Every structure is written in structure tokens, then in C-alpha cells.
Amino acid sequence: MVSPTLSIVAPAYNEERNLPAFLAAIVPVLEGLGETFEIVFVDDGSRDGTLGMLAAAASQDPRIKVVGLARNFGKDIALSAGLAHASGLAIIPIDCDLQHPVELIPQFVAKWREGFDMVLGVRSKRDEEGFVRRNLSKTYYKVMRFMTSVEIPPNAGDFRLIDRKILDVINQMPERHRFMKGIFAWPGFKVASLEFQARQRANDTQTSWSFFKLWRFALDGLFSFSTAPLKLWTYIGALSAGIAFIYMMITIIQKLFWGISAPGYASLLIVVLFFNGLLLISNGIQGEYIARIFEEVKGRPLYVIGRTFGFGEAPAARPSLPVATGAALVMEQPQATADKPRSELPKPTRRVE
Ligand code: UDP
Ligand code: MG
């Protein structure tokens, strides 16, 4: 089978209420483009009827394909699974809760035809987010720009068009902490952006992003793309040692010339507590990196596929097991199928012998 021009990749977790409206909105837009297309849904271990609904859609429409993960792996991993299964020349990840305007897709494609390799969907206004969140997010992008070598465009999420040559690079990035904003930005190439207004979630369902989750997400991005937090402590240590040395000299001089004894139980306690605090923070930050090393060296596959539909395969696909023995195959290798010979599949992403 020849690859379609366009692949839409949509992760779905408990979206049975949004799916019919999503399909009704996106299919006419794609048909209107006059390009060949496929829609790759990833069911991220939904507990409702999402998978059944997607399977039914795939049986009716050969352009719809479904990767059913064996459990909930989280949005970023679900998206990565979908990206590994997309065969188009241009790939557009999109949420299926109707927050991303499907009308933007023709503009994405037009920009891509102009010669851009990545077309970002940038959220224009963030009124609904409140003053604190908006400013925190702004500061965050500044810190990221300062601390990492990857330029992460502010307010650009997963909704974007990615050219095949960029996707081939992304599919080879095996890291488990999938900070997608960074992963998308890392390969580079020619980037354009288009503004759009994010919508409220359809059907009044709540987003799962609590403040704590956002905080973790922000730290995850920083630790995944920068080693600056690790190196910072050399300077903090040198600075505090310098200050301690100066203070020691002052104390000695005072004692010698004026006979003043160093005052202080309270000040001593404060200094001890302060530096113990610093030490624990630095330990914690080292821990963040060690935990990442630990998770990476285990080399487990990124996700496990339970079922797939629409790829022309036998109904139950085998779980994706590492092919390299005793070593790490980090990304799942797509299965060769009747309509997709192995020669057309992306290469196994990483194999350590
Ligand atoms: N999603 C997923 N796995 C999850 C959570 C979400 O695949 O564990 C999907 C969800 O169905 C939706 C998209 O990811 O299509 C975005 O999720 P959500 O709307 O909760 O996030 P937000 O829009 O707040 O970023
Ligand atoms: Mg959403």
C-alpha cells in the first residue's frame, strides 16, 4: 500500500463522548483537502467504550487505524505510539477532545507545501488561565531558553504539522521521559507557526492538569533537556565556601585585635540548618537525574500494544517485546503486515547489542 500524504495522530483516553463529534468534524476537512490521508487513533487504555467505538469506525472506514495500548500509559507515550504507526508524509498530532480547531489543518498543509518542515499551532490568548499561571508559564519558557540548547517555542503544544523527515528523527529518540515540546523542537529544520485559539473542552469534561502535575511537568522538561541544575551546585558550593572563609577571617581578626568572642548559638543554628537544606536540595536534584538514568537503563519498551485495528493484521497483535536479547530495544517495533511489508516500516528505533 502506498503511504498516504497526511497522517492524523489522535491519542484518546476515555473519549467516547467526544469521538463522534471529532470524527464528524475532522473527516470532511480532510476530504476537502483532496489529499490521501489516514487517521491513527491510539486508545490509551480507556475504561469506557472508546476502543469499541474506534474499532467500529476502523471497520467501516479503511482510512481509520487504531492502536490499542494494553493499559493507560499517559498522553505523551500514547502519542509516541501513534507517531510510530503513522505512515504519512506529513503528520499532524491532534487531541480528540475538540480543543484543537480542525479548520487549521488546511493552513498547516498549505504552509507545508510552501516548504516548511514543521508548522506549529500556537495558542494565541490564554485569558482563561489567570494571571499567576500565565506569568509562571512565561518565566518557565525564559528559564528553559536560558538553561537548554533547544529553543522551545512558547505556547506551542502537540497540535502541529511534522514532516516525515523530522518524524523519522523523533521516532529514533528512545527516551522514556517524553517531554514532547522538547522532543519536537530538538531536530530543528525549517519551522513556521500559525496562531489559533484553544477551545474549552467539549462536553464540559475536566482537564486532568492540577497545579502539582503542571509543576512536575515543568521540572520534567527541565531535567530532560538540561544538565544545568546538576552543575549549578558547584557554583553554589564555591560561593558559600567563599563567604564562610571571609567570615572566618573577620572573626579571627576581631578576636585578635578586639578580643570579641564570636556570638552565637542562634546564628550557628541558622547557618547549619540553611546549609543542610541546600545539601538536601542538591541531593534531591541529583536524585532526579539518577532516577532518570535508572529508568532509561532498564530499557523497557515504551508501551505495550494490546490490539490494533485497520492495519490489515491478524486481530490480536502480539505485545511489543524487545527483539534484542539481553539488551534494550526501547521503542516498539511496528509489525509487518499484509498491507505494510517490512521494507516500508520505519527501522527498529534503537538496538543495543
Ligand atoms: N489522553 C491520553 N492519555 C491520557 C490522558 C489524555 O491519550 O492519559 C488524550 C486525551 O484523550 C486527549 C489528549 O490526550 O485527546 C489531551 O488530553 P487532555 O484534554 O486531558 O489534556 P489537555 O488538553 O489539558 O492538555
Ligand atoms: Mg484537552
CSV table of C-alpha atoms and ligand atoms in Angstrom, one decimal:
chain,number,residue,atom,x,y,z
A,1,MET,CA,0.0,0.0,0.0
A,2,VAL,CA,1.3,3.4,-0.8
A,3,SER,CA,1.7,5.8,2.1
A,4,PRO,CA,-1.0,8.5,2.4
A,5,THR,CA,0.1,12.1,2.2
A,6,LEU,CA,-1.3,13.0,5.5
A,7,SER,CA,-1.5,11.1,8.8
A,8,ILE,CA,-3.6,12.4,11.7
A,9,VAL,CA,-2.5,11.0,15.1
A,10,ALA,CA,-5.0,11.3,17.9
A,11,PRO,CA,-4.5,9.8,21.3
A,12,ALA,CA,-7.7,9.1,23.1
A,13,TYR,CA,-8.4,8.3,26.7
A,14,ASN,CA,-12.0,7.9,27.8
A,15,GLU,CA,-13.2,10.0,24.9
A,16,GLU,CA,-16.4,8.1,23.9
A,17,ARG,CA,-18.4,11.2,24.4
A,18,ASN,CA,-16.2,13.3,22.1
A,19,LEU,CA,-15.3,10.8,19.4
A,20,PRO,CA,-18.4,11.0,17.2
A,21,ALA,CA,-18.2,14.8,17.1
A,22,PHE,CA,-14.5,14.7,16.5
A,23,LEU,CA,-14.8,12.3,13.5
A,24,ALA,CA,-17.7,14.3,12.2
A,25,ALA,CA,-15.6,17.5,12.3
A,26,ILE,CA,-12.3,16.2,11.0
A,27,VAL,CA,-13.3,13.8,8.2
A,28,PRO,CA,-14.9,16.5,6.0
A,29,VAL,CA,-12.0,18.8,6.5
A,30,LEU,CA,-9.6,16.1,5.4
A,31,GLU,CA,-11.7,15.0,2.5
A,32,GLY,CA,-11.9,18.7,1.4
A,33,LEU,CA,-8.1,18.8,1.1
A,34,GLY,CA,-8.1,16.4,-1.8
A,35,GLU,CA,-5.0,14.6,-0.3
A,36,THR,CA,-4.8,10.9,0.7
A,37,PHE,CA,-5.0,10.6,4.4
A,38,GLU,CA,-5.2,8.2,7.4
A,39,ILE,CA,-6.3,8.8,10.9
A,40,VAL,CA,-4.3,6.8,13.5
A,41,PHE,CA,-6.1,6.7,16.8
A,42,VAL,CA,-4.3,5.5,19.9
A,43,ASP,CA,-6.6,4.1,22.6
A,44,ASP,CA,-4.6,4.8,25.8
A,45,GLY,CA,-6.2,2.1,27.9
A,46,SER,CA,-9.6,3.8,28.1
A,47,ARG,CA,-12.1,2.4,30.6
A,48,ASP,CA,-15.2,3.4,28.7
A,49,GLY,CA,-16.3,2.4,25.2
A,50,THR,CA,-13.6,4.3,23.3
A,51,LEU,CA,-11.8,1.3,22.0
A,52,GLY,CA,-15.0,-0.4,20.8
A,53,MET,CA,-16.1,2.8,19.1
A,54,LEU,CA,-12.8,3.2,17.4
A,55,ALA,CA,-12.7,-0.4,16.3
A,56,ALA,CA,-16.2,0.0,14.7
A,57,ALA,CA,-15.0,3.2,13.0
A,58,ALA,CA,-11.9,1.4,11.6
A,59,SER,CA,-14.1,-1.5,10.3
A,60,GLN,CA,-16.2,1.0,8.3
A,61,ASP,CA,-13.5,3.2,7.0
A,62,PRO,CA,-10.2,1.8,5.8
A,63,ARG,CA,-8.6,5.2,6.4
A,64,ILE,CA,-9.0,4.8,10.1
A,65,LYS,CA,-6.4,2.8,12.1
A,66,VAL,CA,-6.4,2.1,15.8
A,67,VAL,CA,-3.6,1.2,18.1
A,68,GLY,CA,-5.0,-0.1,21.4
A,69,LEU,CA,-2.5,0.1,24.2
A,70,ALA,CA,-2.6,-2.6,26.9
A,71,ARG,CA,-3.1,0.0,29.7
A,72,ASN,CA,-3.1,3.7,30.3
A,73,PHE,CA,0.4,4.9,29.5
A,74,GLY,CA,-0.2,8.6,29.6
A,75,LYS,CA,-0.7,11.1,26.7
A,76,ASP,CA,2.9,11.6,25.6
A,77,ILE,CA,3.6,7.9,25.3
A,78,ALA,CA,0.2,7.3,23.6
A,79,LEU,CA,1.2,10.0,21.1
A,80,SER,CA,4.6,8.4,20.6
A,81,ALA,CA,2.9,5.1,19.8
A,82,GLY,CA,0.7,6.8,17.3
A,83,LEU,CA,3.6,8.6,15.7
A,84,ALA,CA,5.5,5.3,15.3
A,85,HIS,CA,2.5,3.9,13.4
A,86,ALA,CA,1.8,6.8,11.2
A,87,SER,CA,2.9,6.3,7.6
A,88,GLY,CA,2.1,9.7,6.0
A,89,LEU,CA,4.5,12.2,4.5
A,90,ALA,CA,3.2,14.9,6.8
A,91,ILE,CA,1.9,14.0,10.3
A,92,ILE,CA,-0.5,16.1,12.5
A,93,PRO,CA,-1.0,15.1,16.1
A,94,ILE,CA,-4.3,16.3,17.5
A,95,ASP,CA,-6.3,15.9,20.7
A,96,CYS,CA,-9.7,14.3,20.1
A,97,ASP,CA,-11.5,16.4,22.7
A,98,LEU,CA,-12.1,19.1,20.1
A,99,GLN,CA,-9.9,21.6,21.7
A,100,HIS,CA,-7.7,21.8,18.6
A,101,PRO,CA,-9.6,23.5,15.7
A,102,VAL,CA,-9.6,21.1,12.8
A,103,GLU,CA,-10.1,24.1,10.5
A,104,LEU,CA,-6.4,24.9,10.9
A,105,ILE,CA,-5.4,21.7,9.2
A,106,PRO,CA,-5.7,23.1,5.6
A,107,GLN,CA,-3.5,26.0,6.7
A,108,PHE,CA,-0.9,23.6,8.1
A,109,VAL,CA,-0.8,21.7,4.9
A,110,ALA,CA,-0.6,24.9,2.8
A,111,LYS,CA,2.5,26.0,4.9
A,112,TRP,CA,4.0,22.6,4.5
A,113,ARG,CA,3.5,22.8,0.7
A,114,GLU,CA,5.3,26.2,0.8
A,115,GLY,CA,8.3,24.3,2.1
A,116,PHE,CA,8.2,24.4,5.9
A,117,ASP,CA,9.1,21.2,7.7
A,118,MET,CA,7.3,21.9,10.9
A,119,VAL,CA,4.2,24.1,11.2
A,120,LEU,CA,3.4,24.9,14.9
A,121,GLY,CA,-0.1,25.6,16.2
A,122,VAL,CA,0.5,28.4,18.7
A,123,ARG,CA,-2.3,29.2,21.2
A,124,SER,CA,-2.9,32.9,21.0
A,125,LYS,CA,-4.7,34.1,24.1
A,126,ARG,CA,-4.5,32.4,27.5
A,127,ASP,CA,-7.1,34.6,29.3
A,128,GLU,CA,-8.8,31.7,30.9
A,129,GLU,CA,-5.6,30.7,32.7
A,130,GLY,CA,-5.3,33.5,35.2
A,131,PHE,CA,-2.5,35.9,36.0
A,132,VAL,CA,-0.3,33.6,38.1
A,133,ARG,CA,-0.4,30.7,35.7
A,134,ARG,CA,0.2,32.9,32.6
A,135,ASN,CA,3.3,34.5,34.2
A,136,LEU,CA,4.6,31.3,35.6
A,137,SER,CA,4.4,29.8,32.1
A,138,LYS,CA,6.2,32.9,30.6
A,139,THR,CA,9.0,32.6,33.2
A,140,TYR,CA,9.3,28.9,32.6
A,141,TYR,CA,10.0,29.4,28.9
A,142,LYS,CA,12.6,32.0,29.7
A,143,VAL,CA,14.3,29.7,32.1
A,144,MET,CA,14.2,26.8,29.6
A,145,ARG,CA,15.7,29.1,26.9
A,146,PHE,CA,18.5,30.0,29.3
A,147,MET,CA,19.2,26.5,30.5
A,148,THR,CA,18.9,24.4,27.4
A,149,SER,CA,20.3,24.5,24.0
A,150,VAL,CA,16.9,23.6,22.4
A,151,GLU,CA,14.7,26.5,21.5
A,152,ILE,CA,11.3,25.6,22.8
A,153,PRO,CA,8.6,27.8,21.2
A,154,PRO,CA,6.3,29.2,23.9
A,155,ASN,CA,2.6,28.2,23.8
A,156,ALA,CA,3.0,25.6,21.1
A,157,GLY,CA,1.6,22.2,22.1
A,158,ASP,CA,1.3,18.9,20.2
A,159,PHE,CA,-1.1,20.4,17.6
A,160,ARG,CA,1.3,20.9,14.7
A,161,LEU,CA,2.3,19.5,11.3
A,162,ILE,CA,5.5,17.4,11.2
A,163,ASP,CA,7.3,16.5,8.1
A,164,ARG,CA,8.3,12.8,7.6
A,165,LYS,CA,12.0,13.6,7.9
A,166,ILE,CA,11.5,15.2,11.3
A,167,LEU,CA,9.3,12.3,12.4
A,168,ASP,CA,11.9,9.8,11.4
A,169,VAL,CA,14.3,11.6,13.8
A,170,ILE,CA,11.7,11.7,16.6
A,171,ASN,CA,10.9,8.0,16.2
A,172,GLN,CA,14.5,7.3,16.9
A,173,MET,CA,14.5,9.2,20.2
A,174,PRO,CA,14.1,6.5,22.7
A,175,GLU,CA,13.8,8.4,26.0
A,176,ARG,CA,11.1,7.4,28.4
A,177,HIS,CA,10.5,10.9,29.8
A,178,ARG,CA,8.7,12.1,26.7
A,179,PHE,CA,8.7,15.9,27.1
A,180,MET,CA,7.1,16.3,23.7
A,181,LYS,CA,7.6,20.0,23.4
A,182,GLY,CA,11.3,19.5,23.7
A,183,ILE,CA,11.4,16.3,21.6
A,184,PHE,CA,9.6,18.1,18.7
A,185,ALA,CA,11.9,21.1,19.0
A,186,TRP,CA,15.1,19.1,19.1
A,187,PRO,CA,15.6,18.0,15.5
A,188,GLY,CA,15.4,21.6,14.2
A,189,PHE,CA,14.6,22.2,10.4
A,190,LYS,CA,12.5,24.9,9.0
A,191,VAL,CA,9.7,26.0,11.3
A,192,ALA,CA,6.6,28.2,10.7
A,193,SER,CA,3.9,28.9,13.1
A,194,LEU,CA,0.2,29.6,13.0
A,195,GLU,CA,-1.9,31.1,15.8
A,196,PHE,CA,-5.1,29.5,17.0
A,197,GLN,CA,-7.5,30.0,19.8
A,198,ALA,CA,-7.7,26.9,22.1
A,199,ARG,CA,-11.3,25.9,22.8
A,200,GLN,CA,-12.9,24.8,26.0
A,201,ARG,CA,-13.0,21.0,26.3
A,202,ALA,CA,-16.1,19.7,24.7
A,203,ASN,CA,-18.8,18.2,26.9
A,204,ASP,CA,-17.6,20.1,30.0
A,205,THR,CA,-15.2,17.3,30.9
A,206,GLN,CA,-12.3,18.5,33.1
A,207,THR,CA,-8.7,18.5,32.1
A,208,SER,CA,-6.6,16.4,34.4
A,209,TRP,CA,-3.9,19.1,34.9
A,210,SER,CA,-3.7,20.0,38.5
A,211,PHE,CA,-1.1,22.6,39.6
A,212,PHE,CA,1.1,19.9,41.1
A,213,LYS,CA,1.0,18.0,37.8
A,214,LEU,CA,2.0,21.1,35.9
A,215,TRP,CA,4.9,21.6,38.3
A,216,ARG,CA,6.1,18.1,37.8
A,217,PHE,CA,5.7,18.5,34.0
A,218,ALA,CA,7.8,21.7,34.1
A,219,LEU,CA,10.5,20.1,36.1
A,220,ASP,CA,10.4,17.0,33.9
A,221,GLY,CA,11.1,19.3,30.9
A,222,LEU,CA,14.0,21.0,32.6
A,223,PHE,CA,15.6,17.8,33.8
A,224,SER,CA,15.1,16.0,30.5
A,225,PHE,CA,16.7,18.7,28.4
A,226,SER,CA,19.2,20.4,30.6
A,227,THR,CA,22.0,19.4,32.9
A,228,ALA,CA,22.4,22.9,34.3
A,229,PRO,CA,20.6,22.1,37.6
A,230,LEU,CA,23.2,19.5,38.2
A,231,LYS,CA,26.1,21.7,37.6
A,232,LEU,CA,24.7,24.7,39.5
A,233,TRP,CA,25.8,23.3,42.8
A,234,THR,CA,29.5,23.6,42.1
A,235,TYR,CA,29.0,27.4,42.0
A,236,ILE,CA,26.6,27.5,45.0
A,237,GLY,CA,29.2,25.4,46.9
A,238,ALA,CA,32.1,27.6,45.9
A,239,LEU,CA,30.2,30.8,46.8
A,240,SER,CA,29.2,29.6,50.2
A,241,ALA,CA,32.7,28.3,50.9
A,242,GLY,CA,34.0,31.7,49.9
A,243,ILE,CA,31.6,33.5,52.2
A,244,ALA,CA,32.4,31.1,55.0
A,245,PHE,CA,36.1,31.8,54.5
A,246,ILE,CA,35.6,35.6,54.6
A,247,TYR,CA,33.5,35.3,57.7
A,248,MET,CA,36.2,33.2,59.4
A,249,MET,CA,38.9,35.8,58.6
A,250,ILE,CA,36.7,38.6,60.0
A,251,THR,CA,36.1,36.5,63.2
A,252,ILE,CA,39.8,35.8,63.7
A,253,ILE,CA,40.8,39.4,63.2
A,254,GLN,CA,38.1,40.6,65.6
A,255,LYS,CA,39.2,38.1,68.2
A,256,LEU,CA,42.9,39.0,67.8
A,257,PHE,CA,42.6,42.8,67.9
A,258,TRP,CA,39.5,43.5,69.9
A,259,GLY,CA,39.1,40.3,71.8
A,260,ILE,CA,35.4,40.0,70.8
A,261,SER,CA,34.3,36.4,71.1
A,262,ALA,CA,32.1,35.1,68.2
A,263,PRO,CA,28.5,35.5,69.3
A,264,GLY,CA,26.1,33.0,68.8
A,265,TYR,CA,24.1,30.0,69.2
A,266,ALA,CA,21.2,31.3,67.1
A,267,SER,CA,23.3,32.3,64.1
A,268,LEU,CA,25.1,29.0,64.3
A,269,LEU,CA,21.9,27.1,64.2
A,270,ILE,CA,20.6,29.1,61.3
A,271,VAL,CA,23.7,28.6,59.2
A,272,VAL,CA,23.7,24.8,59.9
A,273,LEU,CA,20.0,24.5,59.0
A,274,PHE,CA,20.4,26.6,55.9
A,275,PHE,CA,23.3,24.6,54.5
A,276,ASN,CA,21.7,21.3,55.4
A,277,GLY,CA,18.7,22.5,53.4
A,278,LEU,CA,20.9,23.3,50.5
A,279,LEU,CA,22.6,20.0,50.7
A,280,LEU,CA,19.3,18.1,50.7
A,281,ILE,CA,18.0,20.1,47.7
A,282,SER,CA,21.2,19.3,45.8
A,283,ASN,CA,20.8,15.6,46.7
A,284,GLY,CA,17.2,15.8,45.5
A,285,ILE,CA,18.2,17.2,42.2
A,286,GLN,CA,20.9,14.6,41.8
A,287,GLY,CA,18.2,12.1,42.6
A,288,GLU,CA,16.1,13.3,39.7
A,289,TYR,CA,18.9,12.6,37.3
A,290,ILE,CA,19.7,9.2,38.9
A,291,ALA,CA,16.1,8.2,38.7
A,292,ARG,CA,16.1,9.1,35.0
A,293,ILE,CA,19.3,7.1,34.4
A,294,PHE,CA,17.7,4.1,36.3
A,295,GLU,CA,14.5,4.3,34.2
A,296,GLU,CA,16.5,4.6,30.9
A,297,VAL,CA,18.9,1.7,31.6
A,298,LYS,CA,16.1,-0.7,32.3
A,299,GLY,CA,15.4,-0.4,28.7
A,300,ARG,CA,11.8,-1.5,28.8
A,301,PRO,CA,9.7,-0.9,25.7
A,302,LEU,CA,7.9,2.4,25.8
A,303,TYR,CA,4.5,0.9,25.6
A,304,VAL,CA,2.7,-2.4,25.1
A,305,ILE,CA,0.1,-2.8,22.4
A,306,GLY,CA,-2.9,-4.8,23.2
A,307,ARG,CA,-4.9,-4.7,19.9
A,308,THR,CA,-4.7,-3.0,16.6
A,309,PHE,CA,-7.4,-2.4,14.0
A,310,GLY,CA,-7.2,-1.3,10.5
A,311,PHE,CA,-3.6,-2.2,9.8
A,312,GLY,CA,-4.6,-5.3,7.9
A,313,GLU,CA,-3.2,-7.6,10.6
A,314,ALA,CA,-4.5,-10.6,12.4
A,315,PRO,CA,-6.9,-9.3,15.1
A,316,ALA,CA,-4.7,-9.6,18.1
A,317,ALA,CA,-1.2,-8.2,17.6
A,318,ARG,CA,1.5,-9.5,19.9
A,319,PRO,CA,2.6,-7.3,22.7
A,320,SER,CA,5.7,-5.5,21.6
A,321,LEU,CA,8.6,-7.3,23.1
A,322,PRO,CA,12.2,-6.3,22.9
A,323,VAL,CA,13.8,-8.1,19.9
A,324,ALA,CA,17.4,-7.6,21.1
A,325,THR,CA,18.2,-10.2,23.7
A,326,GLY,CA,19.6,-9.1,27.0
A,327,ALA,CA,19.7,-5.5,25.9
A,328,ALA,CA,17.5,-2.6,25.3
A,329,LEU,CA,15.0,-2.1,22.5
A,330,VAL,CA,13.4,0.9,23.8
A,331,MET,CA,10.8,1.7,21.1
A,332,GLU,CA,8.3,-0.8,20.0
A,333,GLN,CA,8.9,-2.1,16.5
A,334,PRO,CA,5.8,-1.9,14.3
A,335,GLN,CA,4.7,-5.3,13.0
A,336,ALA,CA,5.0,-6.1,9.3
A,337,THR,CA,1.5,-6.8,7.9
A,338,ALA,CA,-0.1,-7.8,4.6
A,339,ASP,CA,-0.6,-4.2,3.5
A,340,LYS,CA,2.6,-3.0,5.0
A,341,PRO,CA,5.7,-5.0,4.1
A,342,ARG,CA,8.7,-4.7,6.5
A,343,SER,CA,10.6,-2.7,3.9
A,344,GLU,CA,8.2,0.1,4.3
A,345,LEU,CA,8.3,0.2,8.1
A,346,PRO,CA,10.4,2.6,10.0
A,347,LYS,CA,13.7,1.0,11.1
A,348,PRO,CA,13.8,-0.5,14.6
A,349,THR,CA,14.4,2.5,16.7
A,350,ARG,CA,17.3,1.5,18.8
A,351,ARG,CA,19.0,-1.7,19.4
A,352,VAL,CA,21.8,-2.1,21.9
A,353,GLU,CA,23.6,-5.3,21.5
B,1,UDP,N1,-5.1,11.5,26.7
B,1,UDP,C1,-4.4,10.3,26.6
B,1,UDP,N2,-4.0,9.6,27.7
B,1,UDP,C2,-4.1,10.2,28.9
B,1,UDP,C3,-4.7,11.5,29.0
B,1,UDP,C4,-5.2,12.1,27.9
B,1,UDP,O1,-4.3,9.7,25.5
B,1,UDP,O2,-3.7,9.6,29.9
B,1,UDP,C5,-5.6,12.2,25.5
B,1,UDP,C6,-7.0,12.7,25.6
B,1,UDP,O3,-7.9,11.8,25.2
B,1,UDP,C7,-6.9,13.9,24.6
B,1,UDP,C8,-5.5,14.4,24.7
B,1,UDP,O4,-4.7,13.3,25.2
B,1,UDP,O5,-7.2,13.5,23.3
B,1,UDP,C9,-5.3,15.6,25.6
B,1,UDP,O6,-5.8,15.3,26.9
B,1,UDP,P1,-6.4,16.4,27.9
B,1,UDP,O7,-7.5,17.1,27.1
B,1,UDP,O8,-6.8,15.7,29.2
B,1,UDP,O9,-5.2,17.3,28.1
B,1,UDP,P2,-5.1,18.9,27.9
B,1,UDP,O10,-6.0,19.3,26.7
B,1,UDP,O11,-5.5,19.5,29.1
B,1,UDP,O12,-3.6,19.1,27.5
B,2,MG,MG,-7.7,18.8,26.1
